[in-house]
C-alpha positions as semicolon CSV with decimal commas, in nm:
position;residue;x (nm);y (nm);z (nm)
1;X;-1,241;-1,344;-5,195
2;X;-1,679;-1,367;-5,241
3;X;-1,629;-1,712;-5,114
4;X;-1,412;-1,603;-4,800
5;X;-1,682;-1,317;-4,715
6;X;-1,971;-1,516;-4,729
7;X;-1,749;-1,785;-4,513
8;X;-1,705;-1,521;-4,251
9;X;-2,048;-1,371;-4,243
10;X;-2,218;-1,728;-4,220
11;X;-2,035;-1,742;-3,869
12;X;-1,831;-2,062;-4,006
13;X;-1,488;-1,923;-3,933
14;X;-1,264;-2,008;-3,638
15;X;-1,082;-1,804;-3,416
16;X;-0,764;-1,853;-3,235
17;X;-0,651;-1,668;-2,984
18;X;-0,263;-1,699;-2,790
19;X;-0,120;-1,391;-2,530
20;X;0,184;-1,393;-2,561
21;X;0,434;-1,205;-2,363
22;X;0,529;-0,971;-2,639
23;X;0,238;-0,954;-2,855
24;X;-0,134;-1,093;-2,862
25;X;-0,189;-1,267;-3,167
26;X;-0,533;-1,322;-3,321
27;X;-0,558;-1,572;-3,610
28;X;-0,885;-1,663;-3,834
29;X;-0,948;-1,975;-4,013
30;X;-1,141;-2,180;-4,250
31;X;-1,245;-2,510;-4,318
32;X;-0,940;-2,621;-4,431
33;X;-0,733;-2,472;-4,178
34;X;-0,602;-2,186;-4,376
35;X;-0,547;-1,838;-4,144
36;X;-0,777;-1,574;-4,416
37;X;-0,706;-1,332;-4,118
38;X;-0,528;-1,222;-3,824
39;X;-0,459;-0,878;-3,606
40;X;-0,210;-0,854;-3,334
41;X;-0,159;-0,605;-3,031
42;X;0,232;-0,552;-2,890
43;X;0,223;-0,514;-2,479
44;X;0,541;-0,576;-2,209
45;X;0,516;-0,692;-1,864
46;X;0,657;-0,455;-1,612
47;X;0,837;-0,519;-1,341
48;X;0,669;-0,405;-1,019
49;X;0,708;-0,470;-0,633
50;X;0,969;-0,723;-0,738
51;X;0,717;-0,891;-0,957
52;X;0,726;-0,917;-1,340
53;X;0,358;-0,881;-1,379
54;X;0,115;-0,763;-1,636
55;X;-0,210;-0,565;-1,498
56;X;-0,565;-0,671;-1,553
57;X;-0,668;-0,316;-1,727
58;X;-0,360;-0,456;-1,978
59;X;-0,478;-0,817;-2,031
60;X;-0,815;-0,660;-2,159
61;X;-0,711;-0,372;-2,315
62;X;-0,438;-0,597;-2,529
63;X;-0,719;-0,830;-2,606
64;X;-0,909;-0,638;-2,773
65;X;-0,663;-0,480;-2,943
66;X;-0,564;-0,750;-3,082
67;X;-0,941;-0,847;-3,193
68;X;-0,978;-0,520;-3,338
69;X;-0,668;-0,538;-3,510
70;X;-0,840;-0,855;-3,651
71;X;-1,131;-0,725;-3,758
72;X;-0,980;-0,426;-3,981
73;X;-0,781;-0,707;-4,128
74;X;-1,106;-0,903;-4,240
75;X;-1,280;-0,583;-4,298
76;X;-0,930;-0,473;-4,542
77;X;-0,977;-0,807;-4,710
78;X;-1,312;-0,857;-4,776
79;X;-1,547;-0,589;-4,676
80;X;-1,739;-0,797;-4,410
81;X;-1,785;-0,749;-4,021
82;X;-1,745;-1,010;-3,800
83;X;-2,126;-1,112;-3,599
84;X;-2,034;-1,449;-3,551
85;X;-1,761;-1,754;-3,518
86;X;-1,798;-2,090;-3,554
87;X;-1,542;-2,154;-3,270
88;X;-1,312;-1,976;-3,018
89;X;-1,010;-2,120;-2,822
90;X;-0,764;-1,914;-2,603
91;X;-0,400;-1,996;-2,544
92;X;-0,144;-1,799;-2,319
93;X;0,186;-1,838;-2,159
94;X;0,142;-2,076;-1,964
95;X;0,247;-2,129;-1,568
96;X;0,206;-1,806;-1,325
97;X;-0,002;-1,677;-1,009
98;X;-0,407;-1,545;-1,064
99;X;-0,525;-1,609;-0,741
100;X;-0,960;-1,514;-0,700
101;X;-1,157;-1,444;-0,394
102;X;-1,517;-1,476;-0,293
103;X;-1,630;-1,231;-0,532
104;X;-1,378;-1,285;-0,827
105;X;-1,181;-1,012;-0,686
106;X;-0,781;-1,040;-0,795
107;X;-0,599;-1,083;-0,519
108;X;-0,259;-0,966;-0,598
109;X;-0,183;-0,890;-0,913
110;X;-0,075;-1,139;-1,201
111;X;0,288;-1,301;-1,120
112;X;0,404;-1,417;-1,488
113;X;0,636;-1,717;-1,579
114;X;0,937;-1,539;-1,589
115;X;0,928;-1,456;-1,206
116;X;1,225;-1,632;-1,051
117;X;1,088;-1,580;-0,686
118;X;1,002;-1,968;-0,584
119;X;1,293;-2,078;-0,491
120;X;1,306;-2,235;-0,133
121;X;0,930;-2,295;-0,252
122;X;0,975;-2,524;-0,592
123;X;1,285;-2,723;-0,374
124;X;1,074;-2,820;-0,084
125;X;0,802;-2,918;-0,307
126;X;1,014;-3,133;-0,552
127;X;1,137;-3,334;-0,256
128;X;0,767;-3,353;-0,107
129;X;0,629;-3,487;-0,440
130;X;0,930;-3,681;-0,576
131;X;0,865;-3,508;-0,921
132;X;1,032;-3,177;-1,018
133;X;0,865;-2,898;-0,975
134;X;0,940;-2,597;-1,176
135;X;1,005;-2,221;-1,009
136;X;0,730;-2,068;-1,287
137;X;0,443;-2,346;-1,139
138;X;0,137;-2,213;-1,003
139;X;0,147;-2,423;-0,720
140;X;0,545;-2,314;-0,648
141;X;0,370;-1,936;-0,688
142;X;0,133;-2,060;-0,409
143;X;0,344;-2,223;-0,151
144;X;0,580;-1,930;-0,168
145;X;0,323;-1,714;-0,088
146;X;0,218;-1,956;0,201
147;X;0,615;-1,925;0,343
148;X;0,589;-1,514;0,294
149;X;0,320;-1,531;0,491
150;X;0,072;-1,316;0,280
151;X;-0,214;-1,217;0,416
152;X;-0,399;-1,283;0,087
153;X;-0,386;-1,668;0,125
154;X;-0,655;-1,731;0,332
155;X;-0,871;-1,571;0,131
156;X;-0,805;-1,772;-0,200
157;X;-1,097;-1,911;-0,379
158;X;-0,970;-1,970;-0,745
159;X;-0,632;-2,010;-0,810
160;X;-0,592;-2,039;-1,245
161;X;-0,362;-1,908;-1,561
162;X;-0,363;-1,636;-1,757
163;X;-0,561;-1,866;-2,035
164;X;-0,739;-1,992;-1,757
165;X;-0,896;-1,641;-1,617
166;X;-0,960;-1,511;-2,012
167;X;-1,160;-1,815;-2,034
168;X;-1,354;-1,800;-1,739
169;X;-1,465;-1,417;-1,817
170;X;-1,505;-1,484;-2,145
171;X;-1,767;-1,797;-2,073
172;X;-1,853;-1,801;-1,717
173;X;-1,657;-2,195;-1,732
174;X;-1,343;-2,244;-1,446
175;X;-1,152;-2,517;-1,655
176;X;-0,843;-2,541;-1,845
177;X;-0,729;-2,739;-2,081
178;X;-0,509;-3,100;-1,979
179;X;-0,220;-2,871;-2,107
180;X;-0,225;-2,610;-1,942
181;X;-0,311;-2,808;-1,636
182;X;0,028;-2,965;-1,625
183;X;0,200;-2,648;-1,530
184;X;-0,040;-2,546;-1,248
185;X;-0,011;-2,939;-1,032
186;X;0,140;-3,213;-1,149
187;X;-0,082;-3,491;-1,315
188;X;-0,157;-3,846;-1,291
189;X;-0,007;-4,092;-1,444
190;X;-0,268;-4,135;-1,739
191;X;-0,276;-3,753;-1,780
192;X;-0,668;-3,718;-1,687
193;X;-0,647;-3,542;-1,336
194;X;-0,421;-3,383;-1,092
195;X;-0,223;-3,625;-0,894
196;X;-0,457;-3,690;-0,642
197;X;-0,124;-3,818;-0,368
198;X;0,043;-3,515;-0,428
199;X;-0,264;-3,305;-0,357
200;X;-0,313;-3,485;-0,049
201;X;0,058;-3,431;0,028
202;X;-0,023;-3,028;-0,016
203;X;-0,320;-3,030;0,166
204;X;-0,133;-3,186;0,436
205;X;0,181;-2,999;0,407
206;X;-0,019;-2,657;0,461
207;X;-0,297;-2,755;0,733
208;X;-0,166;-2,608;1,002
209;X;-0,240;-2,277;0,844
210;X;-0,618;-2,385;0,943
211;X;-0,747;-2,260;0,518
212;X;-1,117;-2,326;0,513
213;X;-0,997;-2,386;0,137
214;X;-0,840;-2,756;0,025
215;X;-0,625;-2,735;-0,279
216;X;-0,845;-2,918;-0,516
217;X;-1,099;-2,712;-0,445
218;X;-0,976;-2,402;-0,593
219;X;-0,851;-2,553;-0,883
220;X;-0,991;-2,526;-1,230
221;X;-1,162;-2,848;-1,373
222;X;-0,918;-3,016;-1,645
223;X;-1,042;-3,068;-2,023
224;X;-0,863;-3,275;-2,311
225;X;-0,865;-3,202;-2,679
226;X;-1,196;-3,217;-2,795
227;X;-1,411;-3,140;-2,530
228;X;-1,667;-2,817;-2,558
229;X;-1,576;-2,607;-2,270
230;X;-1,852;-2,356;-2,208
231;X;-1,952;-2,066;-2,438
232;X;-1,926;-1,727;-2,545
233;X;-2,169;-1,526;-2,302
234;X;-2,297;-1,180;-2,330
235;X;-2,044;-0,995;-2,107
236;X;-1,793;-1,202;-2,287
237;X;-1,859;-1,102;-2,636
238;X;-1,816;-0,743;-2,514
239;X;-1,515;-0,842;-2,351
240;X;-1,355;-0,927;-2,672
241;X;-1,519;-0,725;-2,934
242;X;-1,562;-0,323;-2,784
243;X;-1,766;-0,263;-3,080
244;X;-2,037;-0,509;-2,986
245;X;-2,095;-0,636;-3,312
246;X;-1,996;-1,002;-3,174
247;X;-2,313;-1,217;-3,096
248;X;-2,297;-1,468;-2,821
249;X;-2,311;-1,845;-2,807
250;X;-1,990;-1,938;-2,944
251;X;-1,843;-2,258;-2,797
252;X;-1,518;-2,277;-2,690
253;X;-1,249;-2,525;-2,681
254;X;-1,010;-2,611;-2,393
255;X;-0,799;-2,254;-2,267
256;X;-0,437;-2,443;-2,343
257;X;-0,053;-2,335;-2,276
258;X;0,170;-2,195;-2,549
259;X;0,374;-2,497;-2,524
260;X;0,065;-2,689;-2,627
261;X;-0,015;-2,425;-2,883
262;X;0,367;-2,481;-2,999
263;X;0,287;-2,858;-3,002
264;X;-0,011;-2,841;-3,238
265;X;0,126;-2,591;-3,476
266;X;0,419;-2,837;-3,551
267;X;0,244;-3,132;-3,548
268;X;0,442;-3,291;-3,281
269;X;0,185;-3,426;-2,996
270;X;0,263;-3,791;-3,101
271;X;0,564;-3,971;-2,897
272;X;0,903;-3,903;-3,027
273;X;0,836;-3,556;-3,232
274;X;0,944;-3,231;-3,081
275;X;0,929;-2,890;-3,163
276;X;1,114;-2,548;-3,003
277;X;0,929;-2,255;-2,971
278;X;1,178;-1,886;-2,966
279;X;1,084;-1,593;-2,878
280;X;1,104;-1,380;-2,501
281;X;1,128;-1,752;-2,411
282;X;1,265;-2,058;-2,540
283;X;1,130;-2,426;-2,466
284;X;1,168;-2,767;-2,690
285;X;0,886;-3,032;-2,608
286;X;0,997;-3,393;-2,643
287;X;0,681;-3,620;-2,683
288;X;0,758;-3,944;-2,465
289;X;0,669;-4,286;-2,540
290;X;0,814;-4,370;-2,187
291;X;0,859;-4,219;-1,857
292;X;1,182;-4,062;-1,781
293;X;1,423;-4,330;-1,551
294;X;1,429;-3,998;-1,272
295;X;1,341;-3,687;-1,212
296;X;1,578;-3,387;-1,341
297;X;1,557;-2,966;-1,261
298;X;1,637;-2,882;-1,613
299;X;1,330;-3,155;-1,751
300;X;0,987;-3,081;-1,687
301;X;0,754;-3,315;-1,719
302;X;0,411;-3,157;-1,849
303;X;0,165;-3,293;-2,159
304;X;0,006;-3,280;-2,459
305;X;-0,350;-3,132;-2,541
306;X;-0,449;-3,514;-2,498
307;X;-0,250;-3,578;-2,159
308;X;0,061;-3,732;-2,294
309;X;0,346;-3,706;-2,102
310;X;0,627;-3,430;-2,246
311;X;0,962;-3,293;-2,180
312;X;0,967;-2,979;-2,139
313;X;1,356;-2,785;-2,123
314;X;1,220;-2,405;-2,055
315;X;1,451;-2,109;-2,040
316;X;1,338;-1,783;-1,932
317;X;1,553;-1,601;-2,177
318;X;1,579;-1,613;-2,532
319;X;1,568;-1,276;-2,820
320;X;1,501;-0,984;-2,559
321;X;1,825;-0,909;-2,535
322;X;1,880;-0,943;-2,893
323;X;1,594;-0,706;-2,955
324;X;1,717;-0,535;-2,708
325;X;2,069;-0,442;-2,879
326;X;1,877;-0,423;-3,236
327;X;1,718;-0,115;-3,060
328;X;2,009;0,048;-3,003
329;X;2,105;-0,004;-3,384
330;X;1,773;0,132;-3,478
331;X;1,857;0,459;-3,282
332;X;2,165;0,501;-3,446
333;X;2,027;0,443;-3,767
334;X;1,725;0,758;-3,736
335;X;2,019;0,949;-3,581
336;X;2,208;0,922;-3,913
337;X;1,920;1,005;-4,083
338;X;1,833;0,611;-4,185
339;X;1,485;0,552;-4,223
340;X;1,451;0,140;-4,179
341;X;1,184;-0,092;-4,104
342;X;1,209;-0,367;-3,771
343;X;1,211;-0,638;-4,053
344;X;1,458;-0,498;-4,280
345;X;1,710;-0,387;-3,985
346;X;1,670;-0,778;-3,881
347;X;1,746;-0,928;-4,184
348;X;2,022;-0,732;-4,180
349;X;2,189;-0,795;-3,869
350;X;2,116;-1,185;-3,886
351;X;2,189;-1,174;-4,260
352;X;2,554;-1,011;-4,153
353;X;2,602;-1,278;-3,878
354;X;2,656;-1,549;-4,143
355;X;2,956;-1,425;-4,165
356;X;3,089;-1,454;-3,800
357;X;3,374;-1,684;-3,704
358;X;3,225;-2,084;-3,577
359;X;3,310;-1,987;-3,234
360;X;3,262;-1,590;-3,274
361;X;3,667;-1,539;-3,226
362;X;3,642;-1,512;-2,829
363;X;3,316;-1,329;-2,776
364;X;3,071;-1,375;-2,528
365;X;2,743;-1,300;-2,420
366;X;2,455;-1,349;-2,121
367;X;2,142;-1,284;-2,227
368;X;2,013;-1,325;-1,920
369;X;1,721;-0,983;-1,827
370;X;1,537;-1,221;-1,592
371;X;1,670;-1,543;-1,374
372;X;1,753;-1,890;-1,535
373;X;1,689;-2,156;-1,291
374;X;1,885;-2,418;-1,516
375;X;2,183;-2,226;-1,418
376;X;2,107;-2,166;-1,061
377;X;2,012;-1,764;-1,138
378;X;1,788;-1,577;-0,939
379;X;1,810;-1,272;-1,101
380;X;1,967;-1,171;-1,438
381;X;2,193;-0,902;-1,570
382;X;2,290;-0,842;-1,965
383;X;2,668;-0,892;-1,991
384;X;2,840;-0,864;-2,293
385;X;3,242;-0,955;-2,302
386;X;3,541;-1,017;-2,534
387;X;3,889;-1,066;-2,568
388;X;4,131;-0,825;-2,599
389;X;4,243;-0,906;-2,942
390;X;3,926;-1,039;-3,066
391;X;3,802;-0,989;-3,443
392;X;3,586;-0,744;-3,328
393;X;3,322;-0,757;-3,622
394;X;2,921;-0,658;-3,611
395;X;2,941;-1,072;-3,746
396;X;3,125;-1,202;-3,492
397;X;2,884;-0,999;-3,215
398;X;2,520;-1,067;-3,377
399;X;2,604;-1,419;-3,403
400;X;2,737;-1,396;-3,044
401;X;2,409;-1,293;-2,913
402;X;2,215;-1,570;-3,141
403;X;2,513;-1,838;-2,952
404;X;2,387;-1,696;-2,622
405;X;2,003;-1,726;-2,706
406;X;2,035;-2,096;-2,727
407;X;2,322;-2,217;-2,493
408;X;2,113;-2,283;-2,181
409;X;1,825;-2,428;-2,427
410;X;2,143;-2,699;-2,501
411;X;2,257;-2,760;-2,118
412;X;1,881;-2,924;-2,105
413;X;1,853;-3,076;-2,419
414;X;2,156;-3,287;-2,353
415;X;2,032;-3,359;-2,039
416;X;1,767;-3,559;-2,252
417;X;2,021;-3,689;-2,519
418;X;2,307;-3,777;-2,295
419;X;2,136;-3,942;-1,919
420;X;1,799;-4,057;-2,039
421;X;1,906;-4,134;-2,411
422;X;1,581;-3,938;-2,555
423;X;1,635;-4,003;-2,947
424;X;1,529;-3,749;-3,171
425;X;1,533;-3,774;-3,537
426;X;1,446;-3,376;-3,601
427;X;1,290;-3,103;-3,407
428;X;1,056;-2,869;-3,561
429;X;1,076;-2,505;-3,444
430;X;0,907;-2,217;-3,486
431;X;0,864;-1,832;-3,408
432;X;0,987;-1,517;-3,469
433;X;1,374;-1,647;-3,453
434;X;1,296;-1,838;-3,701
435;X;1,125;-1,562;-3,971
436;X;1,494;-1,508;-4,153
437;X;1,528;-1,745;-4,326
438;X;1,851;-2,040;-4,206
439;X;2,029;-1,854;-4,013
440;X;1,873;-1,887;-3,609
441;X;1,765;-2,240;-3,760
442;X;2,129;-2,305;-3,881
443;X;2,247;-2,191;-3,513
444;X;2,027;-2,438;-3,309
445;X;2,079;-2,746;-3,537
446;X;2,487;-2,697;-3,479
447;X;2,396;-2,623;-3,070
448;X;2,113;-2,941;-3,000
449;X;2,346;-3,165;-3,333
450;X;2,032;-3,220;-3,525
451;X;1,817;-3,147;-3,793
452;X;1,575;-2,842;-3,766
453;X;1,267;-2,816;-3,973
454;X;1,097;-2,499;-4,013
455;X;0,733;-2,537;-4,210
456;X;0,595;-2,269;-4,402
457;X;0,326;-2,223;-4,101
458;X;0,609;-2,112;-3,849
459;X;0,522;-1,759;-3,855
460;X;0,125;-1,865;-3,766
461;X;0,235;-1,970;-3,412
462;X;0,046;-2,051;-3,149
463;X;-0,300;-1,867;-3,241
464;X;-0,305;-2,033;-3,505
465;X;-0,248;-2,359;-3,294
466;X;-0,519;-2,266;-3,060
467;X;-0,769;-2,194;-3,341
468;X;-0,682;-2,603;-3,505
469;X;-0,725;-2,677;-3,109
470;X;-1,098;-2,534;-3,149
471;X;-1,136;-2,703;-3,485
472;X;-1,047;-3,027;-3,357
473;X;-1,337;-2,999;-3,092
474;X;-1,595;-2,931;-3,409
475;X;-1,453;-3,233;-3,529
476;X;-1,637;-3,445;-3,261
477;X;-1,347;-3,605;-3,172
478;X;-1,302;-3,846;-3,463
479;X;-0,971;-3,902;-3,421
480;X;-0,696;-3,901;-3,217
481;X;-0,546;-3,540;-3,244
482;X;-0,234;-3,632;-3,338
483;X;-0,420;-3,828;-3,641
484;X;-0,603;-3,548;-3,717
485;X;-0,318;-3,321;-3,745
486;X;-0,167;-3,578;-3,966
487;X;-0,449;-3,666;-4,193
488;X;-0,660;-3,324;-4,197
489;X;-0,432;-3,016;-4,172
490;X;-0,026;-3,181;-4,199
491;X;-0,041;-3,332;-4,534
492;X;0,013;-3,124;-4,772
493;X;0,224;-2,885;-4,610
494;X;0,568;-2,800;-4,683
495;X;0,922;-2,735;-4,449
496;X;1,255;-2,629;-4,459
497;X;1,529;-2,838;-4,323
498;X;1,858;-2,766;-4,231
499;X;2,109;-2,982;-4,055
500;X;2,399;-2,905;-3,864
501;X;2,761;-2,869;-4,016
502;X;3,084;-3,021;-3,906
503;X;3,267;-2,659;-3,829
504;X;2,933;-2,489;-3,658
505;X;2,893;-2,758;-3,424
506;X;3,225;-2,771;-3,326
507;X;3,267;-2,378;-3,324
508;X;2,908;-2,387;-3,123
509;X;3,058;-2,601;-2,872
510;X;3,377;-2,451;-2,835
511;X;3,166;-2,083;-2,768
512;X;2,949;-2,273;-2,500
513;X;3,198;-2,407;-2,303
514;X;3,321;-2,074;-2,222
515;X;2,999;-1,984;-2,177
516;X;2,964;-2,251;-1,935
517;X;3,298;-2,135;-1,766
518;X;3,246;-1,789;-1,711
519;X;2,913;-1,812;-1,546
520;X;3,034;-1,720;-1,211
521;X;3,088;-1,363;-1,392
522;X;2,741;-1,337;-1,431
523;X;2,637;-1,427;-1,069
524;X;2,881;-1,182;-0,919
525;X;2,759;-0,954;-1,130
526;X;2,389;-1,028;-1,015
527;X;2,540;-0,966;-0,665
528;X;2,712;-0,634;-0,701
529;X;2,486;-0,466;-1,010
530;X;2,203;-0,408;-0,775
C-alpha cells in the first residue's frame, strides 16, 4: 500500500477515462497495468425536442464526478492526493452530432448514438459512397441537418465526438483518435485518413448550399495508437479536477470510441479476435484480415486504435429494458418492506432465470426504448407478450428479457457467419451483462453458436482500456499494439469460458424466430403508441 502511495504521488500513475451512456467510469493504473483505483458518476440522456441528447452543464458536471469519485477512492486507499499523472486518455460512446462555431459556441445541443433520426440521410449517403453508412454517423447527423434545412449549418466550424470535444477542452488539441474517426467519415483504405473520394463526393453533394466551410476542414485531425496528442492545460486541469489540486502538463493519448476501448480491454485488435461489449448498447467487433466481398446495413465497417479494418454489428438496445423491469422489482421489494442491494436483486433475478424453459415456453419480448435500424425501426416501444397457456414463471420471463437483449445482436452476427463466412473461433465479451457469473455469457454463446470468454478484467471496461491506450503511447511505440497487449498486459491473465449447449441453442433459436415473426407487432405498435 507505501509502494502504491508513493506511485501515485510521484505522478507515475495513469488515468483512463470512458463516458459512457449510463455511467462515467474513471480507472487508475500502474506500471503493470493493474487498476489501484477507480470512481464512477451515474448520468441518463434525456430525450428532448425529439433528440436523445445529454447537455453540456451534464458532460462536465458527470466528469468530474466521476474524477472526484476517483480521488476519495485513492484518498480511502492510501491517504494520498492526486497532483499529478503520468498519462491521461479519454474514451466515449462513440458516433453522434457536436457541431462548433467561430467562437467554440455549441451549436445545437449534443445528438447521441442512439438517435434514430438519419434516415433518408444515412440511405442517400450509402448509395453516394458505395460503403454503408450507419444512422448514428456524424456525417449522417450532418447531412440530415443539411436536408432539415437548419439554420445552424452554415455556421459550422468544428464538427467532433463526445471524446472528441472532452479532449479538445481538456488540451486545447482538435484530433481524435483513428478509432473514433471511423464513425465520424469513412476511412481510407490503409486506415490513416478520411477517404479523401468520399469527401470530395460530400463536398460536392452539398455545394449548392454555397458553405464557406469544406468538409475536411471542420474535421478533427486523426491520431493512431501511440501518438502524444496534446496536453493537459491549465483550464483543463480545472476542468477535470474542481478541487484544483491537479497540475498541468499531462500528455494525452488519442480521444478513442468505446468500441475501441472494448477492443483493447479484450485484447482483440489483431485480425480474427472479437469481443462484444453489453450494456445500454450492444456491439461485437470482428477484426478482419480481409475486406468484406460487399457492403451490408447490419455490418459496419470501422477500425482498430491502429486503423485496421473491423466489423462492427451495433444495436441500439441491449439491458435498459431489463433494468428497466428490475426497477419495478426493486419497488415491490421496499414496498414489502425488503431492504436489497442493485447487485444482490440481480443475482437474483439472473440466478432464477437458469431455470427458464430453452425457448422460455412461448414468451416474448422487445426490448426496443429507442429505434433499431437492423430491423428497419425508427422509433421503439417496450412490448412484452405471451401465450395464453404459457408456464408463466419469473424464470421463464427474466430469461425472456436476456433472449430479447441479444436477438438483433444475432440477425448481424450471422450476417458475418452465414454471407461473408467470417470464422470465429471465440468472442470475448465484457460489461455489466456479464458481472453474474455464466448466465448472460451462457445466453449469447447458445444465440451467436460459439464460445464466450469472459476474463477476470471484464468488469474494468473501457476506462480501463483507454488508460492501457495512454500507456501504450508511454511505451514509444515499441510494438505493434496488438503485440503489446499480448506480451505486456495479456499474459498472465486469466478467463472464463463457456460454450454453447445442444438444447440452449436450439431453444435460443426456436425463441428468435418468433421473435423474428412477430416484429410487425412492434412496428404497429410504434405507429399507434404515440
Amino acid at each position: 500500500m507505501d509502494q502504491i502511495a508513493e506511485f501515485i504521488t510521484d505522478g507515475n500513475a495513469v488515468l483512463g477515462i470512458e463516458i459512457g451512456s449510463t455511467r462515467i467510469k474513471s480507472s487508475l493504473i500502474d506500471g503493470e497495468y493493474n487498476v489501484i483505483a477507480s470512481g464512477s458518476y451515474v448520468w441518463e440522456n434525456k430525450f428532448v425536442d425529439g433528440y436523445w441528447t445529454y447537455s453540456q452543464e451534464d458532460i462536465w458536471k458527470g466528469l468530474q464526478g466521476s474524477y472526484l469519485d476517483l480521488c476519495g477512492d485513492v484518498f480511502n486507499r492510501y491517504r494520498v492526493h492526486i497532483s499529478k499523472l503520468k498519462a491521461i486518455g479519454v474514451s466515449a460512446m462513440m458516433h453522434g452530432y457536436l457541431p462548433f462555431g467561430a467562437n467554440g459556441e455549441q451549436l445545437v445541443p449534443f445528438r447521441t448514438w442512439r438517435n434514430s433520426t438519419t434516415a433518408a440521410a444515412a440511405e442517400k449517403l450509402t448509395k453516394l459512397f458505395g460503403f454503408h453508412v450507419p444512422q448514428r454517423w456524424s456525417i449522417a447527423h450532418l447531412y440530415q441537418a443539411i436536408l432539415n434545412c437548419e439554420s445552424h449549418v452554415k455556421d459550422v466550424c468544428y464538427l467532433t465526438t463526445l471524446a472528441g470535444y472532452v479532449h479538445w477542452k481538456l488540451t486545447g488539441c482538435k484530433a481524435v483518435g483513428v478509432g473514433e474517426a471511423s464513425g465520424i467519415v469513412p476511412l481510407n483504405a490503409d486506415g490513416t485518413d478520411y477517404d479523401e473520394e468520399m469527401v470530395s463526393k460530400f463536398d460536392k453533394l452539398v455545394s449548392p448550399n454555397g458553405f464557406s466551410w469544406k468538409l475536411r476542414g471542420i474535421l478533427p485531425k486523426i491520431l493512431r495508437a501511440g501518438a502524444t496528442a496534446g496536453y493537459l492545460t491549465v483550464d483543463g486541469a480545472k476542468l477535470l479536477d474542481a478541487s484544483g489540486k491537479l497540475l498541468q502538463g499531462t500528455p494525452f493519448c488519442p480521444p478513442e470510441g468505446d468500441a475501441q476501448t472494448g477492443m483493447t480491454s479484450t485484447n482483440s485488435v489483431k485480425a480474427k479476435t472479437g469481443n462484444i461489449s453489453a450494456g445500454t448498447s450492444v456491439f461485437a467487433m470482428i477484426t478482419l484480415d480481409k475486406p468484406l466481398s460487399k457492403y451490408y446495413r447490419e455490418v459496419d465497417i470501422v477500425a482498430t486504435p491502429q486503423g485496421k479494418p473491423t466489423a462492427m454489428v451495433h444495436c441500439n438496445n441491449c439491458s435498459s429494458d431489463i433494468n428497466a423491469w428490475a426497477d419495478i422489482f426493486a419497488q415491490f421489494a421496499s414496498a414489502s418492506g425488503i431492504n436489497i442491494s442493485r447487485n444482490d436483486l440481480y443475482g437474483l433475478l439472473f440466478a432464477e432465470s437458469l431455470k427458464g424453459d430453452d425457448d422460455c415456453a412461448e414468451m416474448l419480448s422487445y426490448n426496443f426504448l429507442s429505434g433499431e435500424h437492423i430491423v428497419d425501426l425508427t422509433e421503439g416501444r417496450p412490448i412484452f407478450a405471451r401465450s395464453p397457456d404459457c408456464k408463466f414463471t419469473l424464470a421463464n420471463f427474466i430469461k425472456n428479457l436476456l433472449y430479447s437483449s441479444f436477438c438483433v445482436l444475432k440477425r448481424g452476427m450471422d450476417v458475418l457467419c452465414r454471407a461473408e463466412n467470417v470464422q470465429i473461433d471465440n468472442l470475448v465479451a465484457q460489461g455489466g451483462m456479464f458481472k453474474i457469473k455464466h448466465v448472460a455469457q451462457q445466453i449469447l454463446s447458445n444465440a451467436l453458436n460459439v464460445p464466450i470468454l469472459v476474463r477476470d478484467t471484464a468488469g474494468e471496461g473501457g476506462a480501463w482500456g483507454m488508460a492501457l491506450l495512454a500507456s501504450y503511447m508511454l511505451d514509444n511505440g515499441n510494438l505493434p499494439l496488438d503485440e503489446f497487449l499480448d506480451l505486456k498486459v495479456f499474459s498472465n491473465r486469466s478467463g472464463d469460458c463457456v460454450r454453447p449447449s445442444v438444447g440452449g441453442v436450439k431453444g435460443f433459436n426456436r425463441y428468435y424466430n418468433r421473435f423474428l415473426k412477430c416484429l410487425d407487432v412492434e412496428r404497429e405498435t410504434v405507429r399507434r403508441l404515440k
